[in-house]
Each structure stands twice: as C-alpha cells, then as structure tokens.
Amino acid sequence: MTRRMRKKLALSKEKNKEIVGSNSENADDGCLRSSTICDLDWMALPDDTAIQLFSYLNYRDRASLSATCRTFRLLGSSPCLWDSLDLRYHKFDIAAAQSLSSRSKNLRKLRFLGAESADAIISLEARDLRVISGDFCRDITDATLSMIAARHEMLECLQLGPDVCEKITSFAIRVIALCCPKLKRLQISGVKEVTGEAINALAKHCRQLVEVAFMESNSVDELALGNLTSVQFLSLAGTKNLKWNSASCVWSKLPKLVGLDVSRTDITFSSVMRLFLSSQCLKVLVALHCPVFEAEVDNHMTYNHKGKILLTVFNDIFKAVGSLFVDITVNESNNLSYWRKVKSIDRSMDVIATWIEWIFSHFLLRIAENNPKELDAFWIKQGAALLLDLLQSSQEDVQERAANSIATFVVIDDENATVDSQRAEVVMQNGGIQLLLDLARSCREGLQSEAAKAIANLSVDSKVAKAVADIGGINILVGLARSVNRLVAEEAAGGLWNLSVGEEHKGAIAEAGGIKVLIDLIYKWHAGNDGERAAGALANLAADDSCSMEVAVAGGVHALVMLARSCKFEGVQEQAARALANLAAHGDNNNDNAAVRREAGALEALVQLTSSQHEGVRQEAAGALWNLSFDDKNREAIAAAGGITALVSLAQSCSNSSQSLQERAAGALWGLSVSEANSIAIGQEGGVAPLIVLACSDIADVHETAAGALWNLAFYPSNALRIVEGGGVPALIHLCSSSASKMARLMAALALAYVFDQRTEEFAPGGPSSEGTSKTMNLDEIKRVALKKIEAFVLSFSIPQNFAAAMVSSAPKALGQVAEAVRIPEAGHLRCSAAEIGRFVAMLRNPSSVLKACSAFALLQFTIPGGRHTLHHTSLLQNAGASRVLRAAAAATTAPIEAKVFAKIILRNLEHHHLEALN
C-alpha cells in the first residue's frame, strides 16, 4: 500500500503513555520564530512578556522551563498560566496529577482523554474547576464520574463525548446534580438511559442549568425534561425511542427554551410544527437528517417563521442562520464569511451562534463517520462549506471537530486509501487547504493534529496534493513531524506519506528535510505501530533514485531493518519491507541494493517475513528479496539465510492469494534461480511444481514471472525432468501460444527449447516394458507439439517481404527493418550467463530447424543495441567464438530463412559493439 488515511482517532493505551510536548518552533500563530529566538535576551524580557511566552507552552514545557532558573520558576508559577490545561496529548495519570497539584489550585478549565486521565483528575488539587471536558470516555464509570463531581462543587460545565459513554448511567447524573449546584452546561453522549429521576434531580438542584445535551441515548424521559425550566438550549441528537407527541407538547412549554436540537431522530412532521409554532421563546429548531420528518415535509417549506428558524438538510442553512440576526435582502448563501459577519452585527445573539456552531460540529462529525448515502448531495451543496466555516470558529473544540470531519467525510474506503475526489476538491476550491494549513501552524496541539490528519486524507487526491505542496504544506508537515508530541508527529508523517506518492513531491519533501525527520521518527518510536506512516513515506521516497540514496546516507537502511526485525505490528513490517524493496530496486544506479545486504540481519529478517500471517507483509518481503536477487552476492546470501526454502514454501501456499503475492513469490524464485546452485536447490526443495501452477494463471504478470523462473530452472537436466514429470510442458506450450505477454511467450519458448534441445530418451524411463515405451511415445508427441508451438511463436514476428529483402541484402536498412519488427523491448532486461549463451550458440548447430531459429531469435533479442545487458551478452558471444557459428548459420542452405536472417543481424550487432569498444 502506497498511502494511508485516518478517518477517526482511536484511543491507544500505548500512545497515551507517552509524555510529549509541543512544537513551538514551527508555529506561526503568535509563536516565536527561530530567527527571533536567537536575538533575544530572555532574562531582560518584561515579566508580562515572559508570562505571555510561557502561555504558548504545554504544561510539561512550562515546568521544564521553570526549572532552569529562579526567575523563570517564579514566572512559571504565575496563576494565570495554570488556569487552563489541555492534557489530551500527554500522559496524565495519578503520578502526573500529584506532581501538578501544587500548580493546579487556580485551575479553572481542564480537557482530558480517556479513563486513566479521568481517574487522575481526582488527585488534582483543583477544587475551583469550572469546566471539565473529556474525550474517549467509553470506559469511564459511574464511580469515577461521581468522584469528579464530588470533588469539584464549583463545576459549571461538564462535557463528555462525542463518543458514547456506555458505562455511565443515571446514577452518576444524579450525583452530578447533588454535588454541582452551579452547573450551567451538561453535555454527555451515549448514556443508555436517562431516567426521570436523574433529570428531576438536575431540575431541583441545578437551578442555573442553561444547556443540556443527552445525545446518542437509547432512552430519555421526555416528560421529565419539561421540568428543566431554566434550560435555554437542549439537544437530543441521535437519541432513540422518544414519544414525540408528548415530548413536543411538554417541551413547547419550556419557558426559556431558545434552541432545540432533534437531529438524527425519528421526529415527525407534526411534532416539528408543534414545537416550531407553539414554543414562545424558541428561536432555533435543528432537525438535520431526520428521515421520518423529511419524508413528510415539503422541501420548499419556509425556514423562517416569526423570528424562528428551522434548520434542515434541504434548506439553505447559511441563509437561514443569517436571517436569525438580520433581515436578508440579498442571497448570501454562498459566502462562507457571511455567517460570522452577521454575528458581529448583533453581539447579543452570540450565545445562540456559539450553540449553533457546537451543534453543527457534532452533527457533521457524526454523519461523516456514518456517511449515509442519502446525504451525498448535501456534502457538495453545503456540508463542505459548513465545515470550512466552522474551521474559523472561535471555539477550539468546534475547530477540531470540523477538521476531524473533513478528514473523515472525504474517505470512501480507508483500507484501500480511497477518497471522494469531488468532496476533496470542493474543500480545495473553497479555500479549505489554506484554512487547514493555518490551523496546522497553530500553537495548540489538538488543532495541529486534527488539521494534519485532514490534510493527509485530502492529499490522497492528486489535485489537492498539488495544492498543498504549492502553498507550502510540505514544509509545514515536515515541521510538525519534528514535534515531540507523538500524535502530532504521526499525523504529519501520514500527510508526508500521502504526498510522497506523487513523483513531483518527492524532491520537495527531501529538500525540506523530510527524509531525516522520518528516519528520526522510526528511531524514536520503533517499538509500537507508529512507525508505519514514517516507513510508508520512506518507502514511497525510496522509489525515487536520488531520494533513495539520501535515505541510505541518512541511516534509513538501518532504521528500516530495525523495524523489519523487531517490530511485531504487521502494518509496520509491511511498510518497512516495501521500503527495503524500493531501495533494492536501484541496483544499477546506486549502491542501495548492496547497502541492504550489508546491514546485519536484513536478509534474515526479510526471509522470516515471507512466513508472516499477513499477506501484505509476505508480499512486500518477497518483493524485496526479488529486487535484492538481481545482485550476484545477494543471491547467495539470501540462499544462505534460508531464502530458497522460505520462498518455495511461499510459492506452494500462494495459489489462492493475491496477484501481487503470486507474482513476487515467482519473481523472487526467478531471481534466485539465476545461480546454478540456487536453481538446483529450488528444484530439490520442490519449487518446480508450484511454479508450474503459477504458470497456469490467467494473469499475465503472474505467469510471466513463473515462466521466467521455469526458463532458468529448465537449463539444468534434473529440473527439466521435473518440469516434464510435473506436467509443466503442456503449461509452457499453452503460454507459448496463448499468452498476451510477448515476454511470457518468449520465456516459455526458451524453456521448452531447453527441455527438448537434447535427446528425449534422457527423460524416458529405462527398461523394455510397454509402459516405458508408451511414455516415450507420449513424450515424442509432446515434443512434436512443443516444437510446433515454438516455431509458430517465432513465425508470429515474421514479415515475409522484410525477410526476403534481408536475404538478398545485408544493408543496414533491410536488416534494421527485421530487427525492429521482432524486437521485444522487455527482453533487453534479461541477463544470461556464459553457460546459457554457450547453450544458445550450440543450439545453432542443432539438427532441428525450429531450435536453430529459436536460438537465433533469442540471441538477437539479447544483442539488440540499447538493451540493458547488450554489452554483457556481446562480450560473452565473442568470448565463445560465436561469430564463426553465426556465419555458418547465415550461410547454411538447410537452415530456415528466419535463422539465417537473425544470424546476419546478430553478426551486425557484434560488429557494431566491437566498433564502439574500439572507439
């Protein structure tokens, strides 16, 4: 796989154990630049300026800086620096909480991640906490939440979500009501049942409660909600089993209800209208993606009635929201900044706009995750524009959810790295790339992470990737990849992975220092699965010749081998093997192929990976061994590491696997079989039979590589016998006559020529029995058919008039026309040994006219000027004294015309290269 996307962050205990910090060096959003830092006399800064600089650091960096000197210790303990903490991207356990307790007395706002952090909050000395917001709260229990509530009686806002809090029940909600009388906002997702008793406790004890959200619940007592007389904003989005007739009657009487969100519920048209028309104070009713309502409603229904707005997926949401603040006289629905402009006109309505933003960010994230087909048009028409508008919100959590939604809604298939190009390009065309890059340069790690993830997923689309690169996105991502915050660096590496797919971006990533950064990430996090993205990016970069050399020089081979040897995560192993395969693919252009061999344990690791349970790992490991096998020393080293046994076993087991795995298993055996010792060993290990099976594949790439391996193996009599006895001759005959690949047909013909250029009696069983005679007769018939197919293959390249002209003239033009007509360009990559060239020369003397023509055809392919190994082959022919044999073949009266003409062309090729050598 060449790229990877991430739709939704999954909580990892291992990641959450890392103590990480921020990357202030790369931030432009009010942060210092490195050039400025060099010129500062830090100790001379005014106290208020130093405190402002402290505020840009995360709590770990603040503590570290405070330890440098007495002055900074005093400044670093300033209460204003410790009124808010975002602990989501740090290890926050009981020990960390205790170390922070002395600084947390003035703490007012806290954001955390996961159950372990929730348990640690109890150990903080932060009795004056006003706001607690938690993500990934699936494992938080009633006991933990009750303890948090009991220790923070000043709490005004509690938010848990957007994932479901499945272990929290109404018991904890009652405790919150009893312990937190100053509570103003309560937003919890996924409580299975919210009972009337819990809601009545809130109504009785939390008299200042302004906003309530019980989302994604299976059951909420809708009648008890009518007792929340202080509530101005209520959300039941995604909640099931509500009795809408009674709910609409009760809720319409709530005396202060300004905003109501019933999105993704089964509310009916009549209930919507009752709420919309009967509620006295209601200004905003949000009913987004409500199937029952939408099936009953007229899509042209008005969205504004007596100062109230109804927000649905089928009306113009921008225009509807705008009408809440001012009278609309012109159509501004396509102006992304319009909403924010009208908010600035009437500051008294900001609280409503803030709530609407919060509701939209939750709704868009939910439908992005579920991706309902019926909302495809909504995304293009206005959903994408809404997300871009939310990126500009003043609420950090809204911005983060909007970026997360963009990262999610563009993805069609995460496993196969597929995005919806239309959605991605809508984001790009409306300025979304610049907005995301601006957020990525923020000092806030949450925004950095989510923005980098969105940029990474969008960059799967080549047009978007170009836009990201054109406006400086590569430098920003490389900078984020240097972050000591593990998650930020990982998402940035994912962006570089996707961008590195484009050939035009590889050089820019290298120029920005991306290769060194990616290698450093592997060294930092090689034990877990975080190395997958860095290894994947390096794999893409290693496919470029110049970048591959930089990867090797920067220590990339050692890092990748370390991953392949020690990491147990299959995705990491796959990308490490792919990177090594790409490094080894440049054997003729640089020393990377040899560098992989010289790295201790590299070949052993790749051989071991061919037996992985994961097909992708086996495929990439086999591909790496195939590329490495082009080097003579590598072939022997792979064999010494157990590669022959491993690859034969892989070939035997992959007949039902993917095309790529079959091709690479056969290709690796093909590469190893160039060596005489390896070829014989492959036959002895049972490698002939699975290659015959692969040669019967309908897929050209598979049967072509299998034919190449069988060609090499057939050179040795013992393997030729195995091919005959294993039913390989009919398979080769079929390839020779039927394959769409000229290369497969050529190599099948050459393999058959090897099998039958000697006396067929050598393959016949001994003894005078009738069975032996029958087998001999069958083999004679098979040989006759095989030679006929070889002849047909050679003649398929014949143009009679060209051959006739070449027979009467040795002029370059006449011979050149024939050579051009018969040339198989890919054959120029084949490399023969001296023994093989000698065997083809010997075939020119064979009494069979078919074998004469076939050998001449092969030698012509190997000596055509411009071929990769032409000089090698011409040198071997000259050393073997082939010129005399070729002249005899060209002049022989009994030789077929094809053999004669081919021999003349080969002689011309030898003369051509001889003259080049002299010059």
XYZ file of C-alpha atoms in Angstrom, residues 94-618:
525
model
C -2.171 9.797 39.178
C 1.580 10.415 39.447
C 1.413 13.261 36.935
C -1.612 14.722 38.710
C 0.201 14.712 42.043
C 3.220 16.468 40.509
C 0.901 19.178 39.174
C -1.207 19.549 42.277
C 0.780 22.480 43.663
C 0.234 24.444 40.446
C -3.399 23.496 39.900
C -5.027 25.439 42.723
C -6.072 28.154 40.289
C -7.103 25.729 37.562
C -10.457 26.622 36.026
C -10.638 24.625 32.786
C -9.428 21.093 32.075
C -9.558 18.871 28.983
C -8.580 15.216 29.247
C -8.535 11.983 27.281
C -9.670 8.542 28.403
C -10.484 6.736 31.610
C -6.962 6.777 33.076
C -6.835 10.557 32.913
C -10.335 10.772 34.415
C -9.156 8.746 37.402
C -6.179 11.074 37.807
C -8.328 14.232 37.908
C -9.413 13.233 41.378
C -5.809 13.613 42.587
C -5.537 17.218 41.406
C -5.832 19.968 43.999
C -8.180 21.913 41.735
C -11.303 22.454 43.797
C -12.208 25.570 41.795
C -12.501 23.809 38.444
C -15.280 25.358 36.362
C -15.021 23.419 33.094
C -14.201 19.744 32.543
C -14.213 18.323 29.021
C -13.373 14.697 28.251
C -12.805 12.776 25.024
C -12.859 8.984 24.562
C -14.841 8.396 27.724
C -16.156 4.974 26.776
C -14.539 3.314 29.809
C -15.319 5.974 32.418
C -17.517 4.538 35.148
C -20.165 5.975 37.418
C -17.738 5.745 40.325
C -15.084 7.873 38.628
C -17.534 10.477 37.372
C -19.210 10.660 40.784
C -15.858 11.253 42.473
C -15.015 14.008 40.000
C -18.358 15.688 40.696
C -17.978 15.319 44.453
C -14.546 16.988 44.486
C -15.483 19.885 42.177
C -18.603 21.510 43.566
C -17.829 24.743 41.663
C -18.198 22.987 38.328
C -20.161 24.959 35.748
C -19.635 22.920 32.572
C -19.203 19.164 32.066
C -18.752 17.783 28.556
C -18.142 14.093 27.836
C -18.075 12.917 24.223
C -18.579 12.835 21.314
C -18.035 9.061 21.587
C -20.530 7.141 23.699
C -20.115 6.957 27.480
C -21.558 3.487 27.684
C -20.556 2.803 31.320
C -22.189 5.951 32.685
C -25.735 5.663 33.983
C -28.373 7.913 35.507
C -26.839 7.292 38.906
C -23.832 9.438 38.021
C -26.112 12.157 36.626
C -27.957 12.291 39.968
C -24.636 12.618 41.796
C -23.621 15.461 39.485
C -26.896 17.212 40.263
C -26.391 16.852 44.020
C -22.706 17.869 44.072
C -22.538 20.610 41.431
C -25.306 23.139 42.107
C -23.599 25.809 39.993
C -23.719 23.618 36.859
C -24.711 25.567 33.758
C -23.882 23.158 30.943
C -24.129 19.364 30.883
C -23.321 17.553 27.634
C -22.972 13.757 27.681
C -23.065 11.332 24.750
C -24.226 7.755 24.817
C -25.783 7.300 28.250
C -28.054 4.351 27.541
C -30.942 5.523 29.689
C -31.512 8.936 31.248
C -34.275 8.442 33.778
C -36.816 10.918 35.021
C -35.300 10.671 38.485
C -31.910 11.870 37.173
C -33.459 14.708 35.166
C -35.625 15.813 38.093
C -32.524 15.899 40.285
C -30.930 18.301 37.799
C -34.072 20.422 37.752
C -34.172 20.565 41.559
C -30.519 21.171 42.422
C -29.008 22.863 39.328
C -31.127 25.989 39.080
C -28.609 27.743 36.795
C -28.602 24.970 34.198
C -28.705 26.643 30.794
C -27.649 23.955 28.346
C -28.323 20.196 28.363
C -27.336 17.617 25.771
C -28.201 13.934 26.118
C -27.084 12.665 22.724
C -26.942 9.145 21.293
C -29.043 7.715 24.129
C -31.419 4.791 23.851
C -33.941 6.355 26.168
C -34.509 9.761 27.763
C -37.556 10.600 29.889
C -39.052 13.246 27.647
C -41.698 14.288 30.191
C -39.126 14.948 32.913
C -37.234 17.240 30.538
C -40.203 19.586 30.843
C -39.118 20.273 34.425
C -35.818 21.860 33.292
C -37.361 25.306 33.369
C -34.004 27.130 33.373
C -32.718 25.420 30.221
C -32.243 27.573 27.141
C -30.555 25.013 24.871
C -31.497 21.342 24.647
C -30.046 18.652 22.366
C -31.372 15.125 21.968
C -29.471 14.449 18.731
C -29.300 10.766 17.836
C -31.495 9.737 20.760
C -33.954 6.892 20.178
C -37.363 5.832 21.476
C -38.714 9.289 22.252
C -42.503 9.683 22.381
C -42.794 12.692 20.147
C -46.424 13.625 20.698
C -45.957 14.040 24.442
C -42.409 15.417 24.041
C -43.463 18.188 21.676
C -46.331 19.191 23.953
C -44.142 19.351 27.055
C -41.061 20.955 25.501
C -43.050 23.656 23.729
C -43.975 24.934 27.200
C -40.418 25.294 28.468
C -40.332 28.972 29.416
C -36.724 29.764 28.408
C -36.030 27.295 25.597
C -34.220 29.167 22.817
C -32.525 26.348 20.905
C -33.624 22.734 20.392
C -31.662 20.078 18.503
C -33.523 16.929 17.436
C -31.166 15.955 14.610
C -30.865 12.297 13.603
C -34.014 11.310 15.461
C -37.331 9.905 14.227
C -39.271 13.083 14.995
C -42.431 13.522 12.923
C -43.581 16.452 10.839
C -46.456 17.241 13.183
C -44.148 17.325 16.202
C -41.717 19.643 14.438
C -44.510 22.005 13.516
C -45.957 21.965 17.045
C -42.567 22.877 18.507
C -41.826 25.397 15.786
C -45.162 27.203 16.081
C -46.096 26.790 19.747
C -42.871 27.474 21.634
C -42.892 31.063 22.768
C -39.172 31.642 23.235
C -37.810 29.168 20.703
C -35.609 30.751 18.058
C -33.715 27.799 16.559
C -35.048 24.305 15.864
C -32.410 21.999 14.387
C -33.815 18.929 12.620
C -30.930 17.715 10.466
C -31.174 14.286 8.863
C -34.476 13.220 10.427
C -35.793 10.586 7.954
C -39.438 10.479 9.139
C -39.777 14.249 9.139
C -38.019 14.628 5.788
C -40.280 12.025 4.180
C -43.369 14.003 5.203
C -42.233 17.587 4.687
C -42.430 19.759 1.609
C -38.837 20.607 0.761
C -39.868 24.134 -0.126
C -41.181 24.779 3.367
C -40.149 28.139 4.791
C -37.208 28.120 7.152
C -38.166 31.346 8.953
C -41.374 31.990 10.854
C -41.857 34.992 13.133
C -38.190 35.215 14.073
C -37.755 31.439 14.429
C -35.584 29.381 12.127
C -35.839 25.734 11.163
C -32.531 24.171 10.118
C -32.765 21.102 7.896
C -30.519 19.490 5.307
C -32.800 20.575 2.480
C -32.924 24.302 3.172
C -30.204 26.914 2.793
C -28.541 26.719 6.212
C -26.358 29.801 5.755
C -29.284 31.910 4.715
C -31.470 30.531 7.488
C -28.920 31.291 10.194
C -28.265 34.713 8.721
C -31.950 35.542 8.910
C -31.853 34.999 12.659
C -29.649 38.055 13.099
C -30.679 40.500 10.353
C -33.191 40.792 7.567
C -31.953 39.136 4.387
C -32.324 41.261 1.315
C -29.780 39.532 -0.917
C -28.740 35.943 -1.391
C -25.557 35.429 0.617
C -25.771 31.637 0.894
C -22.506 31.042 -0.934
C -20.487 33.494 1.130
C -18.567 31.477 3.727
C -17.789 34.533 5.837
C -21.385 35.770 5.876
C -22.447 33.946 8.991
C -19.587 35.400 11.010
C -20.252 38.861 9.614
C -23.861 38.867 10.709
C -22.899 37.603 14.158
C -20.686 40.617 14.620
C -23.626 42.893 13.888
C -25.638 41.772 16.926
C -23.416 40.758 19.856
C -26.448 39.849 21.980
C -27.027 36.851 19.716
C -23.509 35.462 20.037
C -24.590 32.874 22.586
C -27.056 31.423 20.082
C -24.467 31.413 17.307
C -21.984 29.680 19.608
C -24.510 26.945 20.364
C -25.366 26.514 16.682
C -21.678 26.076 15.859
C -21.345 23.451 18.592
C -24.431 21.573 17.348
C -23.282 21.678 13.725
C -19.806 20.415 14.608
C -21.307 17.373 16.365
C -23.800 16.686 13.600
C -21.279 16.929 10.774
C -18.812 14.665 12.574
C -21.484 12.027 13.178
C -22.700 11.888 9.593
C -19.119 11.994 8.329
C -18.407 8.871 10.382
C -21.545 7.069 9.218
C -21.504 8.515 5.667
C -25.181 7.906 4.763
C -25.658 7.651 1.025
C -28.679 9.936 1.019
C -26.537 12.872 2.171
C -24.011 12.706 -0.681
C -25.562 15.740 -2.369
C -25.722 17.632 0.943
C -21.944 17.455 1.358
C -21.335 19.003 -2.042
C -24.116 21.554 -1.812
C -23.419 22.964 1.631
C -21.934 20.426 4.065
C -18.354 21.058 2.979
C -18.896 24.832 3.147
C -20.261 24.466 6.691
C -17.146 22.577 7.743
C -14.885 25.247 6.308
C -16.868 27.905 8.096
C -16.547 26.014 11.393
C -12.767 25.919 10.929
C -12.924 29.677 11.533
C -14.894 29.383 14.773
C -13.555 30.963 17.961
C -14.282 27.671 19.772
C -11.267 25.371 19.707
C -13.290 22.176 20.120
C -15.519 23.203 17.218
C -12.479 23.805 15.023
C -11.054 20.414 15.971
C -14.294 18.570 15.204
C -14.595 20.392 11.887
C -11.072 19.358 10.885
C -11.779 15.802 12.062
C -14.985 15.782 10.000
C -13.100 16.891 6.892
C -10.574 14.114 7.438
C -13.449 11.656 7.745
C -16.037 12.711 5.191
C -13.654 12.600 2.219
C -12.820 8.932 2.852
C -14.705 6.269 0.908
C -12.557 3.258 1.742
C -9.949 3.534 4.473
C -8.325 0.160 3.827
C -7.782 0.835 0.126
C -6.903 4.506 0.594
C -9.771 5.840 -1.490
C -11.280 9.302 -1.184
C -14.231 11.010 -2.817
C -12.455 13.317 -5.244
C -15.480 15.558 -5.649
C -15.679 16.203 -1.916
C -11.933 16.708 -1.618
C -11.888 19.183 -4.469
C -14.862 21.119 -3.070
C -12.803 21.662 0.076
C -9.844 22.759 -2.016
C -11.838 25.073 -4.293
C -13.355 26.901 -1.332
C -10.043 27.701 0.336
C -10.046 24.775 2.748
C -6.399 23.842 2.251
C -5.169 27.246 3.359
C -7.507 27.207 6.359
C -6.230 23.786 7.437
C -2.605 24.759 6.983
C -3.213 27.857 9.108
C -4.628 25.635 11.859
C -1.689 23.251 11.488
C 0.624 26.166 12.309
C -1.296 26.886 15.493
C 0.423 26.516 18.860
C -2.415 24.268 20.012
C -1.539 20.609 19.619
C -5.145 19.483 19.214
C -5.568 21.696 16.172
C -2.171 20.678 14.801
C -3.098 17.009 14.993
C -6.591 17.283 13.505
C -5.507 19.684 10.759
C -2.576 17.453 9.795
C -4.901 14.462 9.630
C -7.323 16.336 7.367
C -4.506 17.491 5.081
C -3.179 13.929 4.923
C -6.508 12.443 3.853
C -7.284 15.193 1.370
C -3.829 14.724 -0.180
C -4.824 11.288 -1.441
C -6.418 13.283 -4.269
C -3.616 14.314 -6.611
C -5.092 17.749 -7.320
C -5.343 18.525 -3.636
C -1.822 17.187 -3.046
C -0.524 19.642 -5.634
C -2.374 22.483 -3.934
C -0.937 21.502 -0.543
C 2.574 21.484 -1.983
C 2.100 24.724 -3.907
C 1.173 26.762 -0.824
C 3.925 25.451 1.420
C 2.187 22.477 3.001
C 5.205 20.197 2.743
C 7.356 22.464 4.906
C 4.559 22.748 7.453
C 4.103 18.969 7.638
C 7.841 18.370 7.929
C 7.883 20.877 10.764
C 5.003 19.136 12.533
C 6.724 15.789 12.081
C 9.516 17.154 14.297
C 7.047 17.669 17.125
C 7.795 15.836 20.328
C 4.051 15.283 20.574
C 3.700 11.754 19.319
C 0.239 12.134 17.807
C 1.026 15.407 16.015
C 4.183 13.919 14.505
C 2.357 10.762 13.472
C -0.411 12.649 11.656
C 2.193 14.826 9.929
C 4.062 11.699 8.841
C 0.780 10.430 7.421
C 0.499 13.602 5.368
C 4.039 13.142 4.049
C 3.199 9.504 3.265
C 0.303 10.530 1.055
C 2.123 13.443 -0.560
C 5.135 11.249 -1.325
C 3.005 9.182 -3.697
C 3.329 11.975 -6.260
C 6.603 11.884 -8.131
C 6.619 15.662 -8.278
C 6.572 15.955 -4.473
C 9.370 13.542 -3.546
C 12.168 16.016 -4.199
C 10.371 18.768 -2.275
C 9.962 16.514 0.772
C 13.658 15.636 0.650
C 14.634 19.292 0.208
C 12.548 20.246 3.241
C 14.453 17.753 5.381
C 11.647 15.236 5.414
C 13.813 12.152 4.967
C 15.879 12.793 8.086
C 12.747 13.639 10.065
C 11.010 10.412 9.031
C 14.054 8.320 9.917
C 14.255 10.052 13.292
C 10.607 9.157 13.929
C 11.389 5.485 13.311
C 14.233 5.571 15.805
C 12.035 7.318 18.380
C 9.009 5.050 18.091
C 10.180 1.774 16.588
C 8.636 -0.406 19.291
C 4.983 0.420 18.541
C 2.875 0.761 15.439
C 3.583 4.484 14.995
C 6.445 3.714 12.627
C 4.065 2.595 9.878
C 3.486 6.050 8.480
C 7.120 7.090 8.567
C 8.141 3.785 6.954
C 5.391 4.153 4.351
C 6.593 7.631 3.432
C 10.188 6.413 3.204
C 9.012 3.530 1.007
C 7.478 5.990 -1.441
C 10.537 8.236 -1.356
C 12.850 5.257 -1.846
C 11.196 4.602 -5.199
C 12.963 7.732 -6.465
C 16.614 7.176 -7.353
C 18.042 10.336 -5.808
C 15.811 10.173 -2.741
C 16.716 6.521 -2.214
C 20.389 7.443 -1.950
C 19.549 10.124 0.608
C 17.525 7.588 2.604
C 20.523 5.255 2.689
C 23.003 8.015 3.571
C 20.780 9.272 6.393
C 20.692 5.858 8.063
C 17.399 4.743 6.609
C 18.521 1.200 5.834
C 19.444 0.552 9.458
C 16.186 2.078 10.699
C 14.045 0.057 8.283
C 15.859 -3.189 9.022
C 15.377 -2.490 12.723
C 11.631 -2.224 12.107
C 11.559 -5.363 9.991
C 13.461 -7.329 12.623
C 11.966 -6.127 15.874
C 8.520 -4.635 15.308
C 5.610 -7.046 15.683
C 2.954 -4.856 14.100
C 2.067 -6.119 10.641
C 1.432 -2.708 9.101
C 4.879 -1.542 10.170
C 6.504 -4.733 8.892
C 4.748 -4.336 5.543
C 5.916 -0.766 5.005
C 9.448 -1.488 6.214
C 9.717 -4.402 3.769
C 8.271 -2.247 0.962
C 10.800 0.474 1.685
C 13.653 -2.032 1.587
C 12.255 -3.426 -1.660
C 12.255 0.023 -3.234
C 15.764 0.761 -2.003
C 16.964 -2.511 -3.535
C 15.313 -1.700 -6.865
C 18.057 0.784 -7.827
C 20.870 -1.733 -8.068
C 22.211 -0.477 -11.390
C 22.051 3.198 -10.390
C 23.381 3.297 -6.835
C 24.688 1.151 -4.004
C 21.428 0.835 -2.055
C 20.990 -2.803 -3.094
C 24.354 -3.723 -1.622
C 23.706 -1.498 1.413
C 20.668 -3.569 2.320
C 22.706 -6.772 2.073
C 25.466 -5.360 4.252
C 23.047 -4.377 7.011
C 23.261 -7.050 9.683
C 20.160 -9.214 9.834
C 18.435 -7.589 6.849
C 18.164 -10.651 4.629
C 17.300 -12.912 7.552
C 14.511 -10.554 8.575
C 13.045 -10.424 5.060
C 13.227 -14.207 4.736
C 11.426 -14.558 8.053
C 8.710 -12.104 6.978
C 7.807 -14.313 3.995
C 6.153 -16.643 6.505
C 4.060 -13.891 8.125
C 0.350 -14.479 8.676
C -0.330 -11.160 6.937
C -0.454 -11.324 3.150
C 0.758 -7.767 2.656
C 3.873 -8.479 4.717
C 4.623 -11.664 2.767
